[in-house]
C-alpha atoms as a printed R data frame, in Angstrom:
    type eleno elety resid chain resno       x      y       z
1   ATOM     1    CA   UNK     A     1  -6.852 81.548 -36.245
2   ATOM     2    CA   UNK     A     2  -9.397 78.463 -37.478
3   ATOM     3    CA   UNK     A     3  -7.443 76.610 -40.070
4   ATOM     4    CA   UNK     A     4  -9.317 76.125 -43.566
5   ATOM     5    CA   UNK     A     5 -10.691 73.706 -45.286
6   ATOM     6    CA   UNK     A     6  -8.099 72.940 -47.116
7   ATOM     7    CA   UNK     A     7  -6.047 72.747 -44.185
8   ATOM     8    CA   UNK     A     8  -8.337 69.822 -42.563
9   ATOM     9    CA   UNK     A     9  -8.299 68.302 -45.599
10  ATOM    10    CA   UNK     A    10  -5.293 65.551 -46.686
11  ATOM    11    CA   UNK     A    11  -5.477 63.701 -49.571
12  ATOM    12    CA   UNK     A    12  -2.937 60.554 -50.471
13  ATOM    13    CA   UNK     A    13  -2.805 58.385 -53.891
14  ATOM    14    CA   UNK     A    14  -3.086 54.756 -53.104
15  ATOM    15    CA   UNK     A    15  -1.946 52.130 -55.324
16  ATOM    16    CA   UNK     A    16  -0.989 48.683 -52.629
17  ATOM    17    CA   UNK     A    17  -2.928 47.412 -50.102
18  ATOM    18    CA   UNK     A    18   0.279 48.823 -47.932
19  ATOM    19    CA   UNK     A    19  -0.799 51.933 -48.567
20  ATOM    20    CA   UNK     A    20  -4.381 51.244 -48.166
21  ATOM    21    CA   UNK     A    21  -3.780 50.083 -44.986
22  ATOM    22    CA   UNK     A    22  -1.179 52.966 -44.073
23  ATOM    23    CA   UNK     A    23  -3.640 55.482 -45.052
24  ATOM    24    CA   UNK     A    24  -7.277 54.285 -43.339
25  ATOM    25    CA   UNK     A    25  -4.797 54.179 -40.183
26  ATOM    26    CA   UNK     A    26  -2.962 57.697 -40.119
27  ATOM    27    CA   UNK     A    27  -5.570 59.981 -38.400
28  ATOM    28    CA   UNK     A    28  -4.585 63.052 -40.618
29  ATOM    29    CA   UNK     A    29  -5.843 61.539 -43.977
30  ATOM    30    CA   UNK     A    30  -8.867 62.125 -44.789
31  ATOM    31    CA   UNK     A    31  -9.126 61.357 -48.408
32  ATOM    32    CA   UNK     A    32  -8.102 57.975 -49.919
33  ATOM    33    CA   UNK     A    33  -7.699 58.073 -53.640
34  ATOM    34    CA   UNK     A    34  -7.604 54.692 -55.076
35  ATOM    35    CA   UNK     A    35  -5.127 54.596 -58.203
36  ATOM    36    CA   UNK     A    36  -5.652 50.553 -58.236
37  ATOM    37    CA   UNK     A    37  -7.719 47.474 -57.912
38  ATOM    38    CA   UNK     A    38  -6.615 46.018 -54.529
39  ATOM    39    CA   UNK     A    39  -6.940 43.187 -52.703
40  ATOM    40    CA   UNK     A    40  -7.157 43.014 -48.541
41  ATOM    41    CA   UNK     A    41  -4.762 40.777 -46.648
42  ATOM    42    CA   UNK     A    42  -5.481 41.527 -43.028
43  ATOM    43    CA   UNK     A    43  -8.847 43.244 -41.426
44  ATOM    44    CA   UNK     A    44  -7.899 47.063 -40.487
45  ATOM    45    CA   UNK     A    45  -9.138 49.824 -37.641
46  ATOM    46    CA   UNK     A    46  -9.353 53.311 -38.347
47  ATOM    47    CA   UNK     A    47  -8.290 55.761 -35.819
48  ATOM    48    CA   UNK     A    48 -11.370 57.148 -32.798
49  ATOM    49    CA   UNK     A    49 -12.893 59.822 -34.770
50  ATOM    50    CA   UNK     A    50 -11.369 59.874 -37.935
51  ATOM    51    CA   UNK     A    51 -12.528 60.939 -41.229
52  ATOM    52    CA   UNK     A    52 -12.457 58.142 -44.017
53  ATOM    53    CA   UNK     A    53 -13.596 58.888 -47.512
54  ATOM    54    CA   UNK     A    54 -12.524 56.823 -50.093
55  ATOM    55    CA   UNK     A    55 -12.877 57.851 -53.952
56  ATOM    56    CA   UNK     A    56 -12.823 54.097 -55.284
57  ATOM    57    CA   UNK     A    57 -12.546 56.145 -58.800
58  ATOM    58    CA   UNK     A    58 -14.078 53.055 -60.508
59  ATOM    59    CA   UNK     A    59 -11.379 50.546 -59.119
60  ATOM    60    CA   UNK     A    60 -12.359 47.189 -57.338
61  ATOM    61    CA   UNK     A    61 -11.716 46.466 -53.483
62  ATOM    62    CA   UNK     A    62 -11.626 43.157 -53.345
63  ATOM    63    CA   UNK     A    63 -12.247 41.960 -49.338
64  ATOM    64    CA   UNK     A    64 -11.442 38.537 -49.231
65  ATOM    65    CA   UNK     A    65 -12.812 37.800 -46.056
66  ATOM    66    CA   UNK     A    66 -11.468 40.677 -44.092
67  ATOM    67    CA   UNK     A    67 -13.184 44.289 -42.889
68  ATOM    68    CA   UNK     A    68 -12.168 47.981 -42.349
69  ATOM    69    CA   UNK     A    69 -13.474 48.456 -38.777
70  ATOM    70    CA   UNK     A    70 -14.567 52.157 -38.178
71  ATOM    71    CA   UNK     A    71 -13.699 52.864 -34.496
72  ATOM    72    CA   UNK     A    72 -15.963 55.202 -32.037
73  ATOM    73    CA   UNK     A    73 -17.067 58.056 -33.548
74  ATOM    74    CA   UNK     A    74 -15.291 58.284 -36.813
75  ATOM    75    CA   UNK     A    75 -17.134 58.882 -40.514
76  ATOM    76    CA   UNK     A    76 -16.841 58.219 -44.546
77  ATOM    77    CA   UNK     A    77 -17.700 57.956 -47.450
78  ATOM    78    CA   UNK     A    78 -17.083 55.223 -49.994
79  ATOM    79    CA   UNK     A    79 -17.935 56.295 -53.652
80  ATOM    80    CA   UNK     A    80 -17.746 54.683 -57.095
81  ATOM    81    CA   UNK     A    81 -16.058 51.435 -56.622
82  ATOM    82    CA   UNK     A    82 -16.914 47.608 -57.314
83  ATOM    83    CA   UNK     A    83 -16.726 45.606 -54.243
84  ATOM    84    CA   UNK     A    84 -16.709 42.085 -53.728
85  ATOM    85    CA   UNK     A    85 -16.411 39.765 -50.296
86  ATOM    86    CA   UNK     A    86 -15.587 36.433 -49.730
87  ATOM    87    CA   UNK     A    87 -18.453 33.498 -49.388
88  ATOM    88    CA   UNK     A    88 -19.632 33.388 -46.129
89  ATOM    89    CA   UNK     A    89 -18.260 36.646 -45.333
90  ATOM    90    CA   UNK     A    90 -20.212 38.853 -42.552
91  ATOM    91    CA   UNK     A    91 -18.307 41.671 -42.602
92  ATOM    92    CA   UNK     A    92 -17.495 44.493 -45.399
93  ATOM    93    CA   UNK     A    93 -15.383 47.218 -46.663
94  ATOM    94    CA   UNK     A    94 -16.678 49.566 -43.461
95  ATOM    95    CA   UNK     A    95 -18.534 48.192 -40.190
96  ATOM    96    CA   UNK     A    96 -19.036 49.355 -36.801
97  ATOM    97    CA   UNK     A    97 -20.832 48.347 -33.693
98  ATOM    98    CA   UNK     A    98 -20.336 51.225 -32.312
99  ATOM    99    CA   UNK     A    99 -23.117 54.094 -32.572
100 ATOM   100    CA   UNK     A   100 -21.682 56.807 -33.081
101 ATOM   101    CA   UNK     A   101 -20.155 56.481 -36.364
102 ATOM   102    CA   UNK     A   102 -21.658 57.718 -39.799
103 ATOM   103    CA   UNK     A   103 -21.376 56.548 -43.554
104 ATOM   104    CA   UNK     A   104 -22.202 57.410 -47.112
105 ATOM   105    CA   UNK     A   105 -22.016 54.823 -49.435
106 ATOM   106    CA   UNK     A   106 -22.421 56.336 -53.265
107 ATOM   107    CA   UNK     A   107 -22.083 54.639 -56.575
108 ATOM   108    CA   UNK     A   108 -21.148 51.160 -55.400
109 ATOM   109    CA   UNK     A   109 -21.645 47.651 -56.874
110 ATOM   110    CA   UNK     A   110 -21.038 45.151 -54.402
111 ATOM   111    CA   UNK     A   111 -21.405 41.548 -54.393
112 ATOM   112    CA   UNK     A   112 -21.299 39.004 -51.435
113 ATOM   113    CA   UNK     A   113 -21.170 39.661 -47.900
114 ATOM   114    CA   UNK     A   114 -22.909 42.662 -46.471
115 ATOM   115    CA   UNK     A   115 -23.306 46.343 -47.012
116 ATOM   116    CA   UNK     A   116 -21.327 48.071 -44.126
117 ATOM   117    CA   UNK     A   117 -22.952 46.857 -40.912
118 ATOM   118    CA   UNK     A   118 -23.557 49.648 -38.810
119 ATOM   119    CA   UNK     A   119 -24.513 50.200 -34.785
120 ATOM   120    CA   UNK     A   120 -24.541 53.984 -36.054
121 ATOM   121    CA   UNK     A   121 -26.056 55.398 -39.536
122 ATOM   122    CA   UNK     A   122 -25.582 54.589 -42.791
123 ATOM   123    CA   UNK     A   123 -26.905 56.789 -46.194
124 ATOM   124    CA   UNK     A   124 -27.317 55.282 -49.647
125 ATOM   125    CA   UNK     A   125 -26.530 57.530 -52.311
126 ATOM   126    CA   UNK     A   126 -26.683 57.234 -55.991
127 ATOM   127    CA   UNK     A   127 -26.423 53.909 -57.933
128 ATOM   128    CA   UNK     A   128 -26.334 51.093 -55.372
129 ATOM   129    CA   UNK     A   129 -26.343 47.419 -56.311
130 ATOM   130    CA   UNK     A   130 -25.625 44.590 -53.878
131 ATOM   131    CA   UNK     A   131 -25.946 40.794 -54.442
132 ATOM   132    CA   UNK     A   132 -25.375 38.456 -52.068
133 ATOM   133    CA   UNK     A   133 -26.068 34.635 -51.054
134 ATOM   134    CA   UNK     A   134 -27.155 32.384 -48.226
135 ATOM   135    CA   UNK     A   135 -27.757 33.484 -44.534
136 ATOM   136    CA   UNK     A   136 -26.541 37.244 -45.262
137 ATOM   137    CA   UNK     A   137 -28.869 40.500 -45.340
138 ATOM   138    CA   UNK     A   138 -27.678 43.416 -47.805
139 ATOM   139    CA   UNK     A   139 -28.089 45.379 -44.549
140 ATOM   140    CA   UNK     A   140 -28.289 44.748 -41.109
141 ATOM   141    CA   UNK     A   141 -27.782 47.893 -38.991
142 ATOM   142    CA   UNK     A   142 -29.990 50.377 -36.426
143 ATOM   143    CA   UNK     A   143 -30.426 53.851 -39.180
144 ATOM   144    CA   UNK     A   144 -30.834 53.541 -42.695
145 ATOM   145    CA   UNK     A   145 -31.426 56.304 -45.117
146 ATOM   146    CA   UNK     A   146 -31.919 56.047 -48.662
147 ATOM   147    CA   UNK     A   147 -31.583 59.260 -50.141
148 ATOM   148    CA   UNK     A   148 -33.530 61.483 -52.777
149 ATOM   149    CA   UNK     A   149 -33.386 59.909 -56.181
150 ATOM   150    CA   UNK     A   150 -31.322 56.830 -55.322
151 ATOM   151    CA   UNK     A   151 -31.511 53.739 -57.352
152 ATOM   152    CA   UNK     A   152 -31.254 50.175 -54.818
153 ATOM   153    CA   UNK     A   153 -30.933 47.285 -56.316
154 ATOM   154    CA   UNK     A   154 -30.515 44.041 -53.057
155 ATOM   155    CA   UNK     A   155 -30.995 40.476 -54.527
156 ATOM   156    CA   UNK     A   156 -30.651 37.202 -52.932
157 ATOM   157    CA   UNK     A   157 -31.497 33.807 -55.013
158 ATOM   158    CA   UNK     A   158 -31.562 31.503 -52.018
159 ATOM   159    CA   UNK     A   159 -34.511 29.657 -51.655
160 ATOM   160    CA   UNK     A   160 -35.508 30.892 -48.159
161 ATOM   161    CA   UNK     A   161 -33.137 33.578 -47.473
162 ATOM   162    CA   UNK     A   162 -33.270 36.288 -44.759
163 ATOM   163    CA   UNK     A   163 -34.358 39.918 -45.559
164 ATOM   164    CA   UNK     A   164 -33.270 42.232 -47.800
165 ATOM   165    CA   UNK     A   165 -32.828 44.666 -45.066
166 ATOM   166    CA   UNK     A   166 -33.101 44.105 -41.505
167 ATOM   167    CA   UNK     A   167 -33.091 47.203 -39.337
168 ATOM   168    CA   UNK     A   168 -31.572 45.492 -36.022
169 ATOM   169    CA   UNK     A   169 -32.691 47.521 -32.639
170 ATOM   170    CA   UNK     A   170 -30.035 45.634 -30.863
171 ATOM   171    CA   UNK     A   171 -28.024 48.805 -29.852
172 ATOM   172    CA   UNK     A   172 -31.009 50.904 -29.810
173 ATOM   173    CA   UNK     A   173 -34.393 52.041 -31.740
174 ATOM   174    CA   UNK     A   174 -33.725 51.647 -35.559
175 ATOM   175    CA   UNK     A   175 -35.005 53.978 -38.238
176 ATOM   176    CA   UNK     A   176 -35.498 53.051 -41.584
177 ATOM   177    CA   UNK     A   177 -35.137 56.805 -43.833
178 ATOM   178    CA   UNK     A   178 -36.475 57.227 -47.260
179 ATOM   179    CA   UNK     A   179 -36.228 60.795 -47.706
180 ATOM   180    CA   UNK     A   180 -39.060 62.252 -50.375
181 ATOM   181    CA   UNK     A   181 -38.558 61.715 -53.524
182 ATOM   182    CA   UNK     A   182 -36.066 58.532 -52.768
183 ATOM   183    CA   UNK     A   183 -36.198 55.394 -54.043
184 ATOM   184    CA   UNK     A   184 -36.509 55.839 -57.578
185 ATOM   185    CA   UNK     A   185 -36.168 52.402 -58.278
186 ATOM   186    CA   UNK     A   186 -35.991 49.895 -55.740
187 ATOM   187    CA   UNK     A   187 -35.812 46.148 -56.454
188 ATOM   188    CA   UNK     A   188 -35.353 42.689 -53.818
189 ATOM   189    CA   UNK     A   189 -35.650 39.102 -54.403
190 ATOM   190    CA   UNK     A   190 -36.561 38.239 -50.836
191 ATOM   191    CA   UNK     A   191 -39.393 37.028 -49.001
192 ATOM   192    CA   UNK     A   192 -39.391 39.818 -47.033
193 ATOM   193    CA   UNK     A   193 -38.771 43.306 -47.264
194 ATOM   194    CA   UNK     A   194 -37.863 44.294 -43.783
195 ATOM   195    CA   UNK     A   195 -38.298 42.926 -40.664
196 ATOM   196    CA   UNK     A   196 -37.642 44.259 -36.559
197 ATOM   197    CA   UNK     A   197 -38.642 47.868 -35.971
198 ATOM   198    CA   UNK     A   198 -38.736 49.979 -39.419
199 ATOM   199    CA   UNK     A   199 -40.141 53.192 -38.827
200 ATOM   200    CA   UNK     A   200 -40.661 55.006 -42.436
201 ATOM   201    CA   UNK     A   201 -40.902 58.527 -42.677
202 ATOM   202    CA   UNK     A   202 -40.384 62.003 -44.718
């Protein structure tokens, strides 16, 4: 007998980064609700596979400097949450080298640091602001899709600074995804829009 959905599905309340922490690392949670602002003291690793979604319900995640690495193979989401990262810091709330992993962010205000860095795919849903400074691109990754009716908003003040978006082929050919009707309002303060392989398409 095939379990249900309901059955695959476990939600916890999260209020500490303790629990935080506990949760992105118990492979039979699959829904994080955040019931707090938080703060991350140490870098984390979900389990091979996993499913991560995390309902930020409107709370900040504040990184300081550390990452949730999502190991081979696993997924999320990450939706309606204020994010900020340390100066300086390369990393963010998801990232992954690996290529076989998948993420949604939706809703999300982030400042500093990067959008998730991903090896696999990442979709941009909804509202989506980032600001960031220096050296650092809002994303650097192989697939990104912006989806239907999305509203992206990447800046970066520094005199000289790198791309808005740079669709790295390091781990493979890189596809840049607007599906139609995407991109309602898209805005960058960069020199350049993209740059490596960007392959638009319907």
């Amino acid at each position: 007998m095939m379990a249900s959905a309901a059955e695959l599905t476990k939600s916890v309340d999260v209020a500490t980064f303790a629990q935080f922490k506990t949760a992105l690392e118990d492979a039979t949670v699959t829904d994080i609700q955040l019931k707090n602002s938080l703060t991350l003291t140490a870098s984390i690793i979900t389990t091979k596979g996993a499913i991560k979604n995390i309902h930020g319900n409107g709370n900040l995640i504040d990184l300081k400097g550390y990452k949730v690495l999502l190991a081979d193979g696993a997924s999320g989401l990450v939706e309606n949450a204020t994010i900020t990262s340390a100066s300086g810091n390369n990393y963010s709330l998801f990232y992954s080298e690996n290529t076989s992993t998948k993420l949604v962010y939706r809703d999300i205000n982030q400042s500093g640091g990067y959008l998730p860095r991903m090896a696999g795919e990442l979709r941009l849903e909804g509202n989506i602001t980032h600001s960031t400074t220096g050296g650092n691109n809002s994303f650097e990754g192989r697939n990104l899709t912006i989806a239907s009716g999305a509203n992206v908003q990447l800046t970066n003040p520094t005199s000289g600074a790198y791309s808005s978006i740079d669709m790295n082929a390091t781990y493979g050919p890189s596809t840049l995804l607007i599906e139609k009707g995407g991109l309602s309002e898209y805005r960058y303060s960069c020199y350049h829009l993209v740059w490596n392989m960007v392959i638009p398409r319907e």
